[in-house]
Amino acid sequence: MWLRFSSFFLFLLGGAGAGWFVARWPGTSAGLLLAALAWWLLDVLRAMRVLRWLRDGQTGEPPRMRGMWGEFSDRLRRQQRHHSQRVQDSDRRLAQFLQAIQASSNGVVLLDAEGRIEWCNQMAAMHFGFDEERDRRQLIGNLVRDPEFTACYAQGGAATLTGRGDSAGRPMRLAVRLHEYGEGKRLMLSNDVTALEQAEAMRRDFVANVSHEIRTPLTVLTGFVETLQSLPLEEAERARYLELMSQQAARMQSLVHDLLTLSRIEGSPPPRKDEWTSAQELAALCAQEAGALSSLLTAGQGAAHQLRFDPAPDMAVAGSRSELQSAMSNLVSNAVRYTPAGGSIHVAWQGLPDGQLEFSVTDTGPGVAPEHLPRLTERFYRVDRSRSRETGGTGLGLAIVKHVVQRHAAELRVQSTLGRGSRFAIVFPKQRLRRTSSEPAPALQ
Ligand code: ADP
């Protein structure tokens, strides 16, 4: 400001001096007037340069000048730089925030006060079948046409809906929750709860199945106990009842045993890769059990099973010894239990070309119809219910096999022809095998 006043006085002084020099007093006043006019014109020119720069959107360099206008444009430029930096910062933060929401496993939809979509992330688009760009500004009620959602939208709160991509083979259930924010706006969150609902249904079925399995032998046992308590029975009859009671108790015992095996397998850490069990040891135990079971089941039937056990290879398998034993015994005992007396059972080992080892149990039993094959490993799934019960089956054997096989990175292969027999095989991966001779074991991952 000081510069402005001093330049004005200098101009006046210069004008007055020049006027005095030209025409004394009259010239002095004219000189003063002209100097003031010239100073004002120069000032207007400077102001116009600043105005032009402002009008051009402050894109170029600000006009370089001294004095008040120079300082004015300089301060404006600094403010503008500060402002654009803040805009950039908030843009960057917004972009990061949106990226974080995009990365979320939840669907997020922002709705305005009228229920129009302002923004949604990719997960929400997948859940509801939206097109992120095309459906922006669309009314949510027109896009999600589910009565549950309509009620939830009207009253607020949460609902569980069927997702857009839902199909018989690939169900999709969504938990949706609406939260109010701002002035009448809403935040809609969606979450895929298909697996949770399936697990809950499985848990319910499982409890129902276990209760059912236990209820039957318990009812029989209670009936016999009442009979024994209330009726004076002959010794032979009494012995027969006690035998039947012992059978029912054994049935419950094996059910509890299999349930505990399953829960132990599910709850324990993955099998170790440095615990080796020789195939010969596993095969010997299977042969022993199969022989005992076969004699028990075929006793008094005139014919026995023809059991054939090929010699086990010189190999060891890495993993849990008890789990491997349980899985292989289950396959062998199933073959014995389902094959009628006189039928044959063949247990074999085969090295596959890619270094895998296959353990197989082939029988000449009743076989399984193709429609049952995919469900055989489900808990309590039985094809021949009465045969299973008669021979002490719990319906959990193949479920245990499936778990053990998965935990050992192996594969369960089932081939069966109705009326001709079945072949159940476990294929062990190369990484879990080694020769039992002195050769070094293949490197384990
Ligand atoms: P279970 O205790 O009833 O044998 P599993 O889970 O071991 O239960 O087997 C499931 C069903 O698969 C059995 O009920 C039976 O119907 C069928 N199954 C299993 N193994 C054989 C086999 N070797 N031959 C014919 N059917 C079999």
Short mmCIF file of C-alpha atoms in Angstrom, two decimals, residues 11-213:
data_model
loop_
_atom_site.label_atom_id
_atom_site.label_comp_id
_atom_site.label_asym_id
_atom_site.label_seq_id
_atom_site.Cartn_x
_atom_site.Cartn_y
_atom_site.Cartn_z
CA PHE A 11 3.43 10.98 -10.28
CA LEU A 12 1.78 14.15 -8.82
CA LEU A 13 5.17 15.61 -8.01
CA GLY A 14 6.45 14.84 -11.49
CA GLY A 15 3.30 16.33 -13.10
CA ALA A 16 3.45 19.48 -10.89
CA GLY A 17 7.16 19.94 -11.63
CA ALA A 18 6.63 19.56 -15.37
CA GLY A 19 3.61 22.00 -15.26
CA TRP A 20 5.63 24.61 -13.26
CA PHE A 21 8.42 24.31 -15.74
CA VAL A 22 6.10 24.82 -18.72
CA ALA A 23 3.66 27.49 -17.46
CA ARG A 24 4.19 28.29 -13.80
CA TRP A 25 1.03 28.16 -11.63
CA PRO A 26 -1.59 27.36 -14.28
CA GLY A 27 0.74 24.73 -15.68
CA THR A 28 1.24 23.25 -12.20
CA SER A 29 -2.52 22.51 -11.71
CA ALA A 30 -2.81 21.12 -15.26
CA GLY A 31 0.30 18.98 -14.65
CA LEU A 32 -1.20 17.67 -11.38
CA LEU A 33 -4.44 16.74 -13.16
CA LEU A 34 -2.68 15.02 -16.03
CA ALA A 35 -0.37 13.12 -13.66
CA ALA A 36 -3.35 11.91 -11.57
CA LEU A 37 -5.12 10.82 -14.80
CA ALA A 38 -2.04 8.98 -16.07
CA TRP A 39 -1.54 7.21 -12.72
CA TRP A 40 -5.20 6.18 -12.72
CA LEU A 41 -4.99 4.89 -16.30
CA LEU A 42 -1.94 2.80 -15.46
CA ASP A 43 -3.71 1.44 -12.39
CA VAL A 44 -6.79 0.51 -14.44
CA LEU A 45 -4.53 -1.27 -16.96
CA ARG A 46 -2.96 -3.32 -14.17
CA ALA A 47 -6.38 -4.16 -12.71
CA MET A 48 -7.55 -5.24 -16.18
CA ARG A 49 -4.56 -7.63 -16.52
CA VAL A 50 -5.47 -9.22 -13.19
CA LEU A 51 -9.15 -9.38 -14.17
CA ARG A 52 -8.30 -11.04 -17.50
CA TRP A 53 -6.22 -13.64 -15.68
CA LEU A 54 -9.12 -14.29 -13.29
CA ARG A 55 -11.61 -14.48 -16.18
CA ASP A 56 -9.41 -17.05 -18.01
CA GLY A 57 -9.91 -19.39 -15.06
CA GLN A 58 -6.46 -18.68 -13.60
CA THR A 59 -5.01 -21.27 -15.89
CA GLY A 60 -1.82 -19.51 -16.95
CA GLU A 61 0.84 -17.82 -14.88
CA PRO A 62 -0.54 -14.81 -12.95
CA PRO A 63 0.54 -11.39 -14.34
CA ARG A 64 3.90 -10.41 -12.91
CA MET A 65 3.77 -6.89 -11.50
CA ARG A 66 4.60 -4.99 -8.42
CA GLY A 67 2.39 -3.04 -6.08
CA MET A 68 -1.07 -3.76 -4.80
CA TRP A 69 -2.28 -5.59 -7.92
CA GLY A 70 0.84 -7.75 -7.98
CA GLU A 71 0.33 -8.74 -4.36
CA PHE A 72 -3.38 -9.27 -4.99
CA SER A 73 -2.76 -11.71 -7.87
CA ASP A 74 0.04 -13.40 -5.94
CA ARG A 75 -2.19 -14.06 -2.94
CA LEU A 76 -4.97 -15.28 -5.18
CA ARG A 77 -2.56 -17.70 -6.86
CA ARG A 78 -1.38 -19.05 -3.50
CA GLN A 79 -4.93 -19.52 -2.28
CA GLN A 80 -5.84 -21.24 -5.50
CA ARG A 81 -2.88 -23.62 -5.21
CA HIS A 82 -3.81 -24.40 -1.60
CA HIS A 83 -7.42 -25.01 -2.60
CA SER A 84 -6.59 -27.33 -5.51
CA GLN A 85 -4.24 -29.30 -3.23
CA ARG A 86 -7.08 -29.80 -0.76
CA VAL A 87 -9.40 -30.89 -3.56
CA GLN A 88 -6.77 -33.38 -4.76
CA ASP A 89 -6.32 -34.70 -1.21
CA SER A 90 -10.01 -35.21 -0.68
CA ASP A 91 -10.35 -36.80 -4.15
CA ARG A 92 -7.56 -39.21 -3.28
CA ARG A 93 -9.15 -40.02 0.07
CA LEU A 94 -12.52 -40.57 -1.57
CA ALA A 95 -10.92 -42.87 -4.17
CA GLN A 96 -9.19 -44.86 -1.39
CA PHE A 97 -12.42 -45.05 0.57
CA LEU A 98 -14.31 -46.34 -2.48
CA GLN A 99 -11.53 -48.84 -3.20
CA ALA A 100 -11.83 -50.13 0.37
CA ILE A 101 -15.60 -50.54 -0.02
CA GLN A 102 -15.03 -52.29 -3.34
CA ALA A 103 -12.66 -54.72 -1.62
CA SER A 104 -15.26 -55.51 1.05
CA SER A 105 -16.94 -58.91 0.98
CA ASN A 106 -20.21 -57.13 1.76
CA GLY A 107 -22.46 -55.53 -0.82
CA VAL A 108 -22.80 -51.77 -0.22
CA VAL A 109 -25.48 -49.60 -1.83
CA LEU A 110 -26.00 -45.88 -1.13
CA LEU A 111 -29.60 -44.78 -1.61
CA ASP A 112 -30.91 -41.21 -1.73
CA ALA A 113 -34.01 -40.04 0.12
CA GLU A 114 -36.25 -41.30 -2.72
CA GLY A 115 -34.67 -44.73 -2.78
CA ARG A 116 -32.59 -44.17 -5.92
CA ILE A 117 -29.19 -45.81 -6.19
CA GLU A 118 -26.43 -43.23 -5.80
CA TRP A 119 -23.56 -45.69 -5.76
CA CYS A 120 -23.03 -49.41 -5.27
CA ASN A 121 -19.97 -51.64 -5.08
CA GLN A 122 -19.25 -54.65 -7.30
CA MET A 123 -20.32 -57.13 -4.63
CA ALA A 124 -23.76 -55.51 -4.35
CA ALA A 125 -24.01 -55.53 -8.15
CA MET A 126 -23.28 -59.27 -8.08
CA HIS A 127 -25.70 -59.95 -5.23
CA PHE A 128 -28.64 -58.12 -6.82
CA GLY A 129 -27.71 -58.31 -10.50
CA PHE A 130 -27.24 -54.52 -10.81
CA ASP A 131 -25.22 -52.82 -13.48
CA GLU A 132 -23.05 -50.36 -11.52
CA GLU A 133 -23.24 -47.66 -14.20
CA ARG A 134 -26.55 -48.24 -15.96
CA ASP A 135 -28.61 -48.70 -12.79
CA ARG A 136 -27.33 -45.57 -11.09
CA ARG A 137 -30.30 -43.28 -10.22
CA GLN A 138 -32.72 -46.21 -10.62
CA LEU A 139 -35.30 -46.83 -7.87
CA ILE A 140 -34.19 -49.76 -5.72
CA GLY A 141 -37.79 -50.99 -5.45
CA ASN A 142 -37.87 -51.50 -9.24
CA LEU A 143 -34.69 -53.55 -9.22
CA VAL A 144 -35.12 -55.71 -6.10
CA ARG A 145 -38.58 -57.18 -6.47
CA ASP A 146 -38.87 -59.31 -3.39
CA PRO A 147 -41.77 -58.90 -0.94
CA GLU A 148 -39.37 -59.48 1.96
CA PHE A 149 -37.24 -56.61 0.76
CA THR A 150 -40.24 -54.34 0.16
CA ALA A 151 -41.37 -54.90 3.77
CA CYS A 152 -37.87 -54.38 5.07
CA TYR A 153 -37.48 -51.17 3.04
CA ALA A 154 -40.79 -49.81 4.34
CA GLN A 155 -40.14 -50.62 7.99
CA GLY A 156 -36.34 -50.52 8.06
CA GLY A 157 -34.24 -53.27 9.64
CA ALA A 158 -33.10 -56.54 8.09
CA ALA A 159 -34.33 -59.30 5.80
CA THR A 160 -33.04 -62.49 4.21
CA LEU A 161 -33.60 -62.70 0.46
CA THR A 162 -32.82 -64.94 -2.44
CA GLY A 163 -29.92 -63.56 -4.48
CA ARG A 164 -30.14 -62.74 -8.18
CA GLY A 165 -27.88 -65.58 -9.33
CA ASP A 166 -29.78 -68.19 -7.31
CA SER A 167 -30.36 -71.52 -9.08
CA ALA A 168 -31.08 -75.10 -8.03
CA GLY A 169 -27.44 -76.10 -8.36
CA ARG A 170 -26.05 -72.88 -6.90
CA PRO A 171 -28.28 -71.37 -4.23
CA MET A 172 -27.68 -67.81 -3.06
CA ARG A 173 -29.18 -66.38 0.11
CA LEU A 174 -28.51 -62.81 1.16
CA ALA A 175 -28.86 -61.08 4.51
CA VAL A 176 -29.79 -57.44 3.82
CA ARG A 177 -29.73 -54.60 6.34
CA LEU A 178 -30.75 -50.97 5.87
CA HIS A 179 -29.29 -48.09 7.92
CA GLU A 180 -30.46 -44.46 7.77
CA TYR A 181 -27.92 -41.67 7.46
CA GLY A 182 -27.81 -38.03 6.38
CA GLU A 183 -31.13 -36.50 5.43
CA GLY A 184 -33.35 -39.47 4.70
CA LYS A 185 -30.57 -41.33 2.87
CA ARG A 186 -29.98 -45.03 3.41
CA LEU A 187 -27.04 -47.36 3.45
CA MET A 188 -27.92 -50.88 2.32
CA LEU A 189 -25.55 -53.71 3.27
CA SER A 190 -25.85 -57.20 1.86
CA ASN A 191 -24.03 -60.33 2.94
CA ASP A 192 -23.95 -63.79 1.34
CA VAL A 193 -25.25 -66.19 4.02
CA THR A 194 -25.73 -69.24 1.77
CA ALA A 195 -22.94 -71.26 3.42
CA LEU A 196 -24.18 -70.28 6.87
CA GLU A 197 -27.74 -71.33 6.12
CA GLN A 198 -26.52 -74.59 4.60
CA ALA A 199 -24.35 -75.29 7.65
CA GLU A 200 -27.32 -74.56 9.91
CA ALA A 201 -29.55 -76.90 7.88
CA MET A 202 -26.84 -79.57 8.00
CA ARG A 203 -26.52 -79.17 11.74
CA ARG A 204 -30.29 -79.54 12.16
CA ASP A 205 -30.38 -82.63 9.93
CA PHE A 206 -27.43 -84.10 11.76
CA VAL A 207 -29.02 -83.70 15.18
CA ALA A 208 -32.31 -85.13 13.83
CA ASN A 209 -30.46 -88.10 12.30
CA VAL A 210 -28.45 -88.85 15.42
CA SER A 211 -31.57 -88.64 17.58
CA HIS A 212 -33.38 -90.95 15.20
CA GLU A 213 -30.50 -93.46 15.12
#
